[in-house]
Coordinates of C-alpha atoms in Angstrom, one line a residue:
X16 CA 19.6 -12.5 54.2
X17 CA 22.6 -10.3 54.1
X18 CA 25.8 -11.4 56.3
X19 CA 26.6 -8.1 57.6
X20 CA 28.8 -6.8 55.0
X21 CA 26.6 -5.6 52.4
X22 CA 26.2 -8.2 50.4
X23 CA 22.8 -10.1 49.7
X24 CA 22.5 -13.7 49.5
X25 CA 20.8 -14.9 46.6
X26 CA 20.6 -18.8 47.5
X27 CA 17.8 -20.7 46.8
X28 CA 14.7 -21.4 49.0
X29 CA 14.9 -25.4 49.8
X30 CA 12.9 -27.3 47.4
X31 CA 9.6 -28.5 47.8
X32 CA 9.2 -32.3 46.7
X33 CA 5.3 -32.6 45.6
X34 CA 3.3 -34.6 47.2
X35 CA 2.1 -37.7 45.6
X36 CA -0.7 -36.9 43.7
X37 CA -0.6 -33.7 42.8
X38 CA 1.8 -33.7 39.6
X39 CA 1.8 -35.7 36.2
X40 CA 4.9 -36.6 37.4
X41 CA 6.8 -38.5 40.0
X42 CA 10.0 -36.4 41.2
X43 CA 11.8 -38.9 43.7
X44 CA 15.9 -39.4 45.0
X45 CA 17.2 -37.6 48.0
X46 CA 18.4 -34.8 45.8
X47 CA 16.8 -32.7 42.8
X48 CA 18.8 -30.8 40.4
X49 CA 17.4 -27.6 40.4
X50 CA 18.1 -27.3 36.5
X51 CA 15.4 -30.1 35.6
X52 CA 12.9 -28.7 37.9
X53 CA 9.3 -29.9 36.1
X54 CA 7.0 -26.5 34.5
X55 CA 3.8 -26.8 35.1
X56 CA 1.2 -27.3 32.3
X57 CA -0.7 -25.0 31.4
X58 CA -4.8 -25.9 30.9
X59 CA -4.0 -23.8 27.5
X60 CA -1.1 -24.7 26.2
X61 CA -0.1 -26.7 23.3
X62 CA 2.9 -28.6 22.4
X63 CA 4.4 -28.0 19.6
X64 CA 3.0 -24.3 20.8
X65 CA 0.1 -23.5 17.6
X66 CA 1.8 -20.6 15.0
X67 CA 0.7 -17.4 14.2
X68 CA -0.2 -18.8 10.9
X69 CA -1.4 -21.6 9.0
X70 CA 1.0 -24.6 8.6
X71 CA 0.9 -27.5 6.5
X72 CA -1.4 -28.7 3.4
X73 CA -3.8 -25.9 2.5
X74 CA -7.5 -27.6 2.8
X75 CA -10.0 -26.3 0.3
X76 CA -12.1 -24.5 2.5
X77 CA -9.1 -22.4 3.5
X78 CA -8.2 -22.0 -0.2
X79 CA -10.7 -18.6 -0.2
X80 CA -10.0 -17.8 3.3
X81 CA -6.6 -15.7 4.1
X82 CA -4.9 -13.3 4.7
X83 CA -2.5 -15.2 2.4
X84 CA 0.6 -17.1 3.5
X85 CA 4.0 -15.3 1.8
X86 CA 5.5 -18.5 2.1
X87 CA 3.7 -20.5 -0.5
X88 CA 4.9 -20.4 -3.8
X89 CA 2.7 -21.4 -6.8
X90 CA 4.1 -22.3 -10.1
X91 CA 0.7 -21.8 -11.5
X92 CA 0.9 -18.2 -14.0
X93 CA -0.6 -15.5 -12.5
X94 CA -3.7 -15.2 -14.6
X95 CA -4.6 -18.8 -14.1
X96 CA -4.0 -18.8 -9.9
X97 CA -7.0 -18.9 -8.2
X98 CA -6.0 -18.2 -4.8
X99 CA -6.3 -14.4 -4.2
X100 CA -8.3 -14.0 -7.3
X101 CA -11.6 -12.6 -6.8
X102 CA -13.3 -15.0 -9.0
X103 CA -15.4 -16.3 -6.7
X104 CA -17.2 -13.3 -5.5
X105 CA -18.0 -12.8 -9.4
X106 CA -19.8 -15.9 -10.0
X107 CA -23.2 -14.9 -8.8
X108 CA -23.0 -11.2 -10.3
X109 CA -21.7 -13.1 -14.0
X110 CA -24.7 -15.3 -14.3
X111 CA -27.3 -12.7 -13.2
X112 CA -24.9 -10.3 -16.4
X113 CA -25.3 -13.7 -18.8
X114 CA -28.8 -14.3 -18.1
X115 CA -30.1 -10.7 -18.3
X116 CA -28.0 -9.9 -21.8
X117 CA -28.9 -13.7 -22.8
X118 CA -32.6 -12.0 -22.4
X119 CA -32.1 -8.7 -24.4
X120 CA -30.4 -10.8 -26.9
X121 CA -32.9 -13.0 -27.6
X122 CA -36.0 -11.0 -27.4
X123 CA -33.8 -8.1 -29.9
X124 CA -33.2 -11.0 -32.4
X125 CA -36.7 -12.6 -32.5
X126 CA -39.4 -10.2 -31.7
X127 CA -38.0 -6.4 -31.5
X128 CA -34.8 -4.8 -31.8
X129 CA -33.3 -3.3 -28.8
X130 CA -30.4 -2.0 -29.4
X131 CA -29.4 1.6 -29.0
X132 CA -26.6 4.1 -30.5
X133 CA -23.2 3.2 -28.6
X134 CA -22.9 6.6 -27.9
X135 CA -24.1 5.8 -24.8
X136 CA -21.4 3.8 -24.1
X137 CA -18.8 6.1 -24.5
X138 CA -20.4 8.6 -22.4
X139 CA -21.5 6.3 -19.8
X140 CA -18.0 5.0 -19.8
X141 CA -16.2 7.8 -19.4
X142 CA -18.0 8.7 -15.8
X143 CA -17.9 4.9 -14.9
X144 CA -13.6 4.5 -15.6
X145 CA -13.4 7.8 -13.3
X146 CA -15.4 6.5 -10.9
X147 CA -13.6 2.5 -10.6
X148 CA -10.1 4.5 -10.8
X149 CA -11.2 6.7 -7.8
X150 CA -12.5 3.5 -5.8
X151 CA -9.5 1.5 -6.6
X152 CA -6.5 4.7 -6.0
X153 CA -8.2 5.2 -2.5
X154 CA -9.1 1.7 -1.6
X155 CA -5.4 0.8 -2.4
X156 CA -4.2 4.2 -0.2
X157 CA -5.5 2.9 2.9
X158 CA -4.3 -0.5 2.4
X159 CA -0.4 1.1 1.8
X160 CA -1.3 3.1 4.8
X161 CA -2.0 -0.3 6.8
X162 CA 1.1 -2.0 5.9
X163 CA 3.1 1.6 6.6
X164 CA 1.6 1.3 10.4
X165 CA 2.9 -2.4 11.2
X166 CA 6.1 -1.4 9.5
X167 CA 6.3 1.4 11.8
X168 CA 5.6 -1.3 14.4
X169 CA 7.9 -3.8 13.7
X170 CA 10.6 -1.2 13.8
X171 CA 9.7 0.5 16.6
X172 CA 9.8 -3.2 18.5
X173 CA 13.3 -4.3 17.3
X174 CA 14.1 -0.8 18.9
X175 CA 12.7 -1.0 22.2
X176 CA 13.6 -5.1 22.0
X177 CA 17.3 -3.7 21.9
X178 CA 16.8 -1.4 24.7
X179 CA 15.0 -3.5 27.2
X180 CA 18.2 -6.8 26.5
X181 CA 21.3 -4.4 25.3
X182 CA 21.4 -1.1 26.8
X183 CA 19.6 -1.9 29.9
X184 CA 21.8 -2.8 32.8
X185 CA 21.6 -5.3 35.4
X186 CA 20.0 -3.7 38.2
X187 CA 22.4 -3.0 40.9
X188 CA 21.9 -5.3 44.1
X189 CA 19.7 -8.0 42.5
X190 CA 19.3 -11.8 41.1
X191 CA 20.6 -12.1 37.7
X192 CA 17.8 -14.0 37.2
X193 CA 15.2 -11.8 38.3
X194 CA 17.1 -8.9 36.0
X195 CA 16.9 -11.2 33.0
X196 CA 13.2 -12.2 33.9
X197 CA 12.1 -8.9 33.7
X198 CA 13.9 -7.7 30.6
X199 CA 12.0 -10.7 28.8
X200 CA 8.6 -9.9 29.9
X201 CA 8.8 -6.4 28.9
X202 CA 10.1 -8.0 25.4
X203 CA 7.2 -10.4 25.5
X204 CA 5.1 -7.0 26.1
X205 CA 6.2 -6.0 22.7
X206 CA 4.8 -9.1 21.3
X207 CA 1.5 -9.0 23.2
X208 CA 0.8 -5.7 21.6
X209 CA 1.2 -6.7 18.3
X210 CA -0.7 -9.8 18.5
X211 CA -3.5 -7.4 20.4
X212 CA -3.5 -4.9 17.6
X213 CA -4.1 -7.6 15.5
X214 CA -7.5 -9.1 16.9
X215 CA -8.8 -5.7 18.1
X216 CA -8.4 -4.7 14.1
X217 CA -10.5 -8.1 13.3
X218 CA -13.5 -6.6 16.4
X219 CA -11.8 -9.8 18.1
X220 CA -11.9 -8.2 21.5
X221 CA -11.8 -11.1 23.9
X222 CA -8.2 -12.3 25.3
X223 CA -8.5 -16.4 24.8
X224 CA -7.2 -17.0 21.3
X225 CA -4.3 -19.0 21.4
X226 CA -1.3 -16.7 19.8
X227 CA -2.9 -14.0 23.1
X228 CA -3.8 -15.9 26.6
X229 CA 0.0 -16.6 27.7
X230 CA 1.6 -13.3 26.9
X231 CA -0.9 -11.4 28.6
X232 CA -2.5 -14.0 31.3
X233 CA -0.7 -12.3 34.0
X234 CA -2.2 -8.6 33.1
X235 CA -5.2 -7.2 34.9
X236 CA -7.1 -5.8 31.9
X237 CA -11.1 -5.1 31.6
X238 CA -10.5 -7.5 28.3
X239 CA -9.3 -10.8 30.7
X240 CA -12.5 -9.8 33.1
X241 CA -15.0 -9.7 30.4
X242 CA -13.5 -13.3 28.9
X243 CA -13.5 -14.7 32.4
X244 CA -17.1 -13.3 33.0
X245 CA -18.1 -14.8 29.8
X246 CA -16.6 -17.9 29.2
X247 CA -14.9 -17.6 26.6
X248 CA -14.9 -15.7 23.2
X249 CA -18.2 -17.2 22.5
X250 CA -16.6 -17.7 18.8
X251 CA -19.4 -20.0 16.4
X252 CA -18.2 -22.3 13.7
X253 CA -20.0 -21.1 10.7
X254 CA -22.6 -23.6 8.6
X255 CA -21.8 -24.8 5.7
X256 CA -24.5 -22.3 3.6
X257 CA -23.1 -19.0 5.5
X258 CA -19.3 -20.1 4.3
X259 CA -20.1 -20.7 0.9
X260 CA -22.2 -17.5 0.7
X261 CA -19.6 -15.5 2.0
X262 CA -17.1 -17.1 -0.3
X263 CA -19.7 -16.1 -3.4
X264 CA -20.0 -12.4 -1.6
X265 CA -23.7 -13.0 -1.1
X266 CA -24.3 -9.5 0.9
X267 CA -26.8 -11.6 3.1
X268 CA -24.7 -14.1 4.2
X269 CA -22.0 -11.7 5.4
X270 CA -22.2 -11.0 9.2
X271 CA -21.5 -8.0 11.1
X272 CA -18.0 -7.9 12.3
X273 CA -18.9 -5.9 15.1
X274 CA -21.2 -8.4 16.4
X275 CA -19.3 -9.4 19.3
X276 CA -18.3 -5.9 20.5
X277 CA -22.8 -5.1 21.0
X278 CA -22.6 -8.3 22.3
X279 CA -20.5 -7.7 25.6
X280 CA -22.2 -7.7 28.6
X281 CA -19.4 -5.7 30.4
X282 CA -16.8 -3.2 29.3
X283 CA -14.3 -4.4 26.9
X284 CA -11.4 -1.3 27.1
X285 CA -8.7 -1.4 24.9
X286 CA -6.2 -3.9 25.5
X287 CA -3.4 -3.1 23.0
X288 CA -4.1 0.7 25.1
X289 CA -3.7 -1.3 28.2
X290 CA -0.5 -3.3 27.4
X291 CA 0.9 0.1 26.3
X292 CA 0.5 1.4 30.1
X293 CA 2.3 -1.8 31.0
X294 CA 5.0 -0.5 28.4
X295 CA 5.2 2.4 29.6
X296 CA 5.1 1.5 33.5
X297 CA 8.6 -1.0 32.5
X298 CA 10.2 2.0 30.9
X299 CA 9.9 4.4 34.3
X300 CA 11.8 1.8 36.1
X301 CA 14.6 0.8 34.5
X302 CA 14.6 4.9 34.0
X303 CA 14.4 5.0 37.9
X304 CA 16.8 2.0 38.8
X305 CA 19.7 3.7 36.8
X306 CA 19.3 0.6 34.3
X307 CA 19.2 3.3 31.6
X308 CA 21.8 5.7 32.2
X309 CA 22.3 7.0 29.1
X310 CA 19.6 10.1 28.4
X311 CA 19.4 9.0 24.9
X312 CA 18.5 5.9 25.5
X313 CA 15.9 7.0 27.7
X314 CA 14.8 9.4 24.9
X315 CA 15.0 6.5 22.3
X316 CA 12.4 4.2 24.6
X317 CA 10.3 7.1 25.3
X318 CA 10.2 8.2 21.8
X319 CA 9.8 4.4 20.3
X320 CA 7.0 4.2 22.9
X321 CA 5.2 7.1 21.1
X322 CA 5.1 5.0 18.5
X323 CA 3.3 2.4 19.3
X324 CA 0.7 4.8 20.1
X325 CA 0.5 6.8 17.0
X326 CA 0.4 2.7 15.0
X327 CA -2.5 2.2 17.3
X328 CA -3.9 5.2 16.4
X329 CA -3.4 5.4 12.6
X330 CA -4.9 1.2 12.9
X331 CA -8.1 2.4 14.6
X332 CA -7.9 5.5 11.7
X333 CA -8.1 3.4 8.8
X334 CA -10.3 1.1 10.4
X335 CA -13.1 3.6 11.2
X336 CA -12.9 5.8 8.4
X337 CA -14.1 3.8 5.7
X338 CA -14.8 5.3 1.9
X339 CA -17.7 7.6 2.6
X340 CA -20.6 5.7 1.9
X341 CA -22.3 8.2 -0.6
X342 CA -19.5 7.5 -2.6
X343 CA -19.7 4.0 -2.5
X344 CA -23.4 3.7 -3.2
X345 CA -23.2 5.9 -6.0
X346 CA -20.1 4.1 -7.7
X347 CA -22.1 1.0 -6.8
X348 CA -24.8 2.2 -8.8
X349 CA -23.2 3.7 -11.7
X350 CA -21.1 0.4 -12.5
X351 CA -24.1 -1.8 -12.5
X352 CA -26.0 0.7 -15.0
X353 CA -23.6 0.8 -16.6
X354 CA -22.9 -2.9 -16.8
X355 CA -26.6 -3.7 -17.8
X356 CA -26.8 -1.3 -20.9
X357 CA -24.1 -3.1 -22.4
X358 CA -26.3 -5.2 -24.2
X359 CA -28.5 -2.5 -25.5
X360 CA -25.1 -1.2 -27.1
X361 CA -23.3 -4.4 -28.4
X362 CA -26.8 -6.2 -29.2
X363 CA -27.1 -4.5 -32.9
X364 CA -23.5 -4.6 -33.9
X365 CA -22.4 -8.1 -32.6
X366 CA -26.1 -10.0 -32.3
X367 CA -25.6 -13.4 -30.4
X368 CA -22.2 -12.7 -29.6
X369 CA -23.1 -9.7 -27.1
X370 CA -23.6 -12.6 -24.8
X371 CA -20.0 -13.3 -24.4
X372 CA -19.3 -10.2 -25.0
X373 CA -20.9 -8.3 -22.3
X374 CA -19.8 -11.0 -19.9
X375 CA -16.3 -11.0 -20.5
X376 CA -16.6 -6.5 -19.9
X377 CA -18.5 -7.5 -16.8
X378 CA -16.1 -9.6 -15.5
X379 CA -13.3 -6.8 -16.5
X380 CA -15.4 -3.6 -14.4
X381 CA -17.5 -5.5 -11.7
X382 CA -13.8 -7.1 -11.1
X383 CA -12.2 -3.7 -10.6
X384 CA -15.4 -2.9 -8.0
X385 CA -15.3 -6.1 -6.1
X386 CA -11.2 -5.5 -6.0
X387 CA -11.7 -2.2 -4.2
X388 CA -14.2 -3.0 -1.6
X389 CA -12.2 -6.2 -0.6
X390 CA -8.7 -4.2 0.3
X391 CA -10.6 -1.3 1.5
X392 CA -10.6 -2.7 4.8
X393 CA -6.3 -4.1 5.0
X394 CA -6.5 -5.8 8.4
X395 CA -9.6 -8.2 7.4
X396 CA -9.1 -12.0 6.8
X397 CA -9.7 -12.3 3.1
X398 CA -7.3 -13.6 1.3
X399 CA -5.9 -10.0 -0.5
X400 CA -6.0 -8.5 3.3
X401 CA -2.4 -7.8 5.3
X402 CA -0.8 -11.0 6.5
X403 CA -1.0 -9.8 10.0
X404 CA -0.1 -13.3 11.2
X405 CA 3.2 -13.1 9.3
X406 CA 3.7 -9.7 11.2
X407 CA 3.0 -10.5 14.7
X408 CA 5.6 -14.4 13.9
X409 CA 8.0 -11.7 12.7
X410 CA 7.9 -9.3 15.4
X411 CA 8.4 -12.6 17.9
X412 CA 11.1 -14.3 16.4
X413 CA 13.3 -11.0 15.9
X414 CA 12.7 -10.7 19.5
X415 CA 13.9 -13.6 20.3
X416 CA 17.1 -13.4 18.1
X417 CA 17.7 -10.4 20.4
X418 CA 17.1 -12.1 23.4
X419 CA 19.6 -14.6 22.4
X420 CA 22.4 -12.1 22.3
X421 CA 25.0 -12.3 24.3
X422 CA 26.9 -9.5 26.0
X423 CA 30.3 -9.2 25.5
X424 CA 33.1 -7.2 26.3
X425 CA 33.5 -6.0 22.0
X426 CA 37.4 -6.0 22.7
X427 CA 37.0 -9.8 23.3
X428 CA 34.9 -10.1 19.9
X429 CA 36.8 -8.0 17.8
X430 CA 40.5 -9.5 18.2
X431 CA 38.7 -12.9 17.6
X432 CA 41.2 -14.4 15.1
X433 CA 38.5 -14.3 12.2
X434 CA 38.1 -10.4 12.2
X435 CA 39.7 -9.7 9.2
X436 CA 39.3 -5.1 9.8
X437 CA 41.2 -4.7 6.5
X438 CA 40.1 -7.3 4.2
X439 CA 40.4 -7.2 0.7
X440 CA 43.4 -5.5 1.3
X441 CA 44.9 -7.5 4.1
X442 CA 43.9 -10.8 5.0
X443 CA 45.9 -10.2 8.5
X444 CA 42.7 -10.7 11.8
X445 CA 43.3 -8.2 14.5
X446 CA 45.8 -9.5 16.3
X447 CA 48.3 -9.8 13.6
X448 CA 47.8 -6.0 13.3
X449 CA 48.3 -5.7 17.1
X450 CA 52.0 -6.7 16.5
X451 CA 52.7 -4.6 14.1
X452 CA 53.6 -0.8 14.2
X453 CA 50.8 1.8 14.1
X454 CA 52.6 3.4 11.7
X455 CA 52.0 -0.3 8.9
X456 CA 49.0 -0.2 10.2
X457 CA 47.5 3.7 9.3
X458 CA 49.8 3.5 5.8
X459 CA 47.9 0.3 4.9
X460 CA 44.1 2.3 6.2
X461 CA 45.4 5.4 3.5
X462 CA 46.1 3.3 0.8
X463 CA 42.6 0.8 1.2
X464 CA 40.6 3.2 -1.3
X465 CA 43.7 3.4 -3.9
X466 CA 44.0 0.1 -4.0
X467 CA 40.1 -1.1 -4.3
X468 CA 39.9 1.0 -6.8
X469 CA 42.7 0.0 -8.6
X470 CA 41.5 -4.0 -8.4
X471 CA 37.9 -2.6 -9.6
X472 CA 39.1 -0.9 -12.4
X473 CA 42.2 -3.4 -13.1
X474 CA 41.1 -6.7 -11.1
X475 CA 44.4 -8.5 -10.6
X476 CA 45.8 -12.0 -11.6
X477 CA 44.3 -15.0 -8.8
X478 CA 47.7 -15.6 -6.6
X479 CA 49.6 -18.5 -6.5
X480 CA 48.7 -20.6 -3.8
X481 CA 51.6 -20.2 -1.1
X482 CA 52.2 -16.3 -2.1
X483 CA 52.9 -14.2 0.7
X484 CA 49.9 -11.9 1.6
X485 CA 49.8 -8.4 2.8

């Protein structure tokens, strides 16, 4: 309550001792330090909290799995690593190549020759390297496109980060604590969205995954009422046959990745949309409480805020626009004709060795194809997909090295005596220069270039230790 003169009191309510019972916990003594007051646990959180991305020894049913962790280094050479390679969606479309030209080969070489002028293969092979080059130049577009969006978005959250902690004021008239409260769950706004983004790309549209519930629990959203309806994300651990078909590409062990969106018994919205109005909401009032002042940096939040939109956008863009599916049939198509004349042609010129032969060219074309349709889709989770994980960890922890900035008056910072302002040429901090004249001090400014490029051209003798410096 205010005293009279103006001025609010911001002491704290007395404290509430539990009752026994009703904590994990114990809290006893005639006084409690406000400073070690107990958090409550949450029914969903973890400690250590769970990453954005794997941790720890790489299991071998993740070794196919991704998006793939930066992090890891292999000393393996490339063309013997196995993880990313798409070797394992080739095994099935090899053998069915080595048993069919096994089959010409044989029945050409014992009974009646099959083999045709390799004409064919020149002309066929023409149309079939146009066709794998287009596949793999636009497959590869929309996957630079991807990683140009969450670029966009990581940018665009260091900026608004920096608004919300450094340019936003204290809000005239209330708790510090309430000002720094809300600057940090603007922040963790930022952080929501990105992680939203993520599992609305992957048709994830539900709100209880771990890296999502606590940064947007408190948010009314049409996701949280469609988890809370029901129960849960309803998320099914594969069987063993459906993994190891979709590891081997088996088109009828894949499922639909929009499965859970028919699913929904209620509406689902659009959460990363939703957050966004939050966003926006947070903006208007420190515009409105004068915590803004500056119309730039009003213009700068507004314009950053944009931004997100347009990511969310260009996301949902590459995700529903896939490669035309004429085109992919017919590339489809061509390749494997292609692929299965090839021992018509190499049968009568290399006999028994066509086997290998034509193998070794499937592996080379089907590999281009089966390339191309993996990263046609970036924000997927096979192992050549964008580390979206590493993204969202990224966008978090920069946040959080901005919300670990301190303000200071920069007058305080910058005569710090390890502010060296004219170093190489001076190893004098700031307020050595402060006790010298202004006129030292501009002569020495003039002569900086002169000098540096005198020592770059010329690079002087080392000093004698105890030499006087400038």
């Amino acid at each position: 309550m205010s005293d009279g003169g103006g001025e609010m009191d911001h002491s704290l309510p007395p404290l509430e001792v539990p009752k026994a019972g009703t904590g994990s916990r114990v809290m006893t003594g005639d006084t409690l330090i406000r400073d070690e007051i107990l958090s409550p646990t949450l029914p969903f959180s973890r400690f250590p909290p769970s990453s954005f991305q794997r941790r720890g020894p790489q299991d071998l049913e993740d070794y196919f799995t991704g998006p793939r962790d930066l992090a890891r280094h292999s000393k393996w050479p490339v063309f013997l690593q196995m993880h990313g390679s798409i070797l394992p969606k080739m095994i099935l479309p090899l053998l069915v190549v080595g048993a069919w030209a096994t089959a010409i080969t044989v029945v050409s070489e014992t009974t009646h020759s099959l083999a045709v002028n390799s004409v064919l293969l020149t002309i066929t092979g023409f149309v079939v390297g146009m066709g794998l080059s287009f596949r793999s130049a636009t497959a590869y577009e929309r996957y630079q496109e991807g990683r140009k969006y969450w670029t966009a978005l990581i940018i665009s959250s260091q900026v608004l980060g920096r608004i919300f902690w450094v340019h936003a004021k204290d809000r005239a008239g209330q708790d510090p604590r309430a000002s720094i409260l809300t600057k940090l769950s603007a922040m963790n706004l930022l952080v929501a969205f990105a992680v939203s983004l993520k599992h609305t790309l992957r048709f994830e549209p539900y709100t209880d995954y771990d890296d999502l519930q606590h940064l947007i629990g408190h948010l009314d959203t049409f996701a949280k009422a469609a988890t809370t309806e029901a129960g849960g994300s309803m998320n099914k651990e594969k069987g063993m046959f459906k993994s190891v078909g979709e590891y081997l590409g088996v088109s009828f062990a894949a499922s639909n990745p929009r499965k859970t969106l028919k699913r929904a018994t209620r509406p689902l919205g659009n959460l990363p949309l939703e957050i966004m109005n939050h966003l926006a909401l947070a903006v208007d009032e420190f515009v409105a409480n004068q915590q803004l002042p500056v119309p730039m940096q009003q213009t700068l939040a507004y314009n950053n805020l944009n931004a997100l939109g347009d990511v969310l956008a260009g996301c949902e863009r590459i995700l529903n626009t896939p490669l035309p599916i004429a085109y992919s049939i017919a590339i489809s198509q061509i390749t494997w004709v292609y692929v299965m004349l090839l021992p018509f042609q190499l049968v009568g010129l290399l006999h028994y060795v066509a086997i290998p032969a034509t193998i070794a060219a499937a592996y080379i074309i089907l590999g281009l194809l089966l390339i191309g349709r993996e990263i046609e889709n970036p924000f997927g989770q096979d192992v050549n997909d964008l580390p979206l994980e590493s993204f969202c960890e990224q966008i978090a922890n920069e946040l959080d090295i901005i919300a670990s900035f301190e303000k200071k008056p920069t007058q305080a910072i910058f005569q710090n005596d390890n502010n060296f302002p004219l170093y190489p040429v001076s190893t004098a901090p700031a307020s050595v220069w402060m006790q010298r004249s202004e006129h030292k001090l501009r002569h020495t400014i003039r002569s900086k270039p002169n000098m540096t490029f005198d020592w770059k051209n010329n690079p002087p003798v080392r000093k004698v230790l105890g030499e006087k410096n400038v």
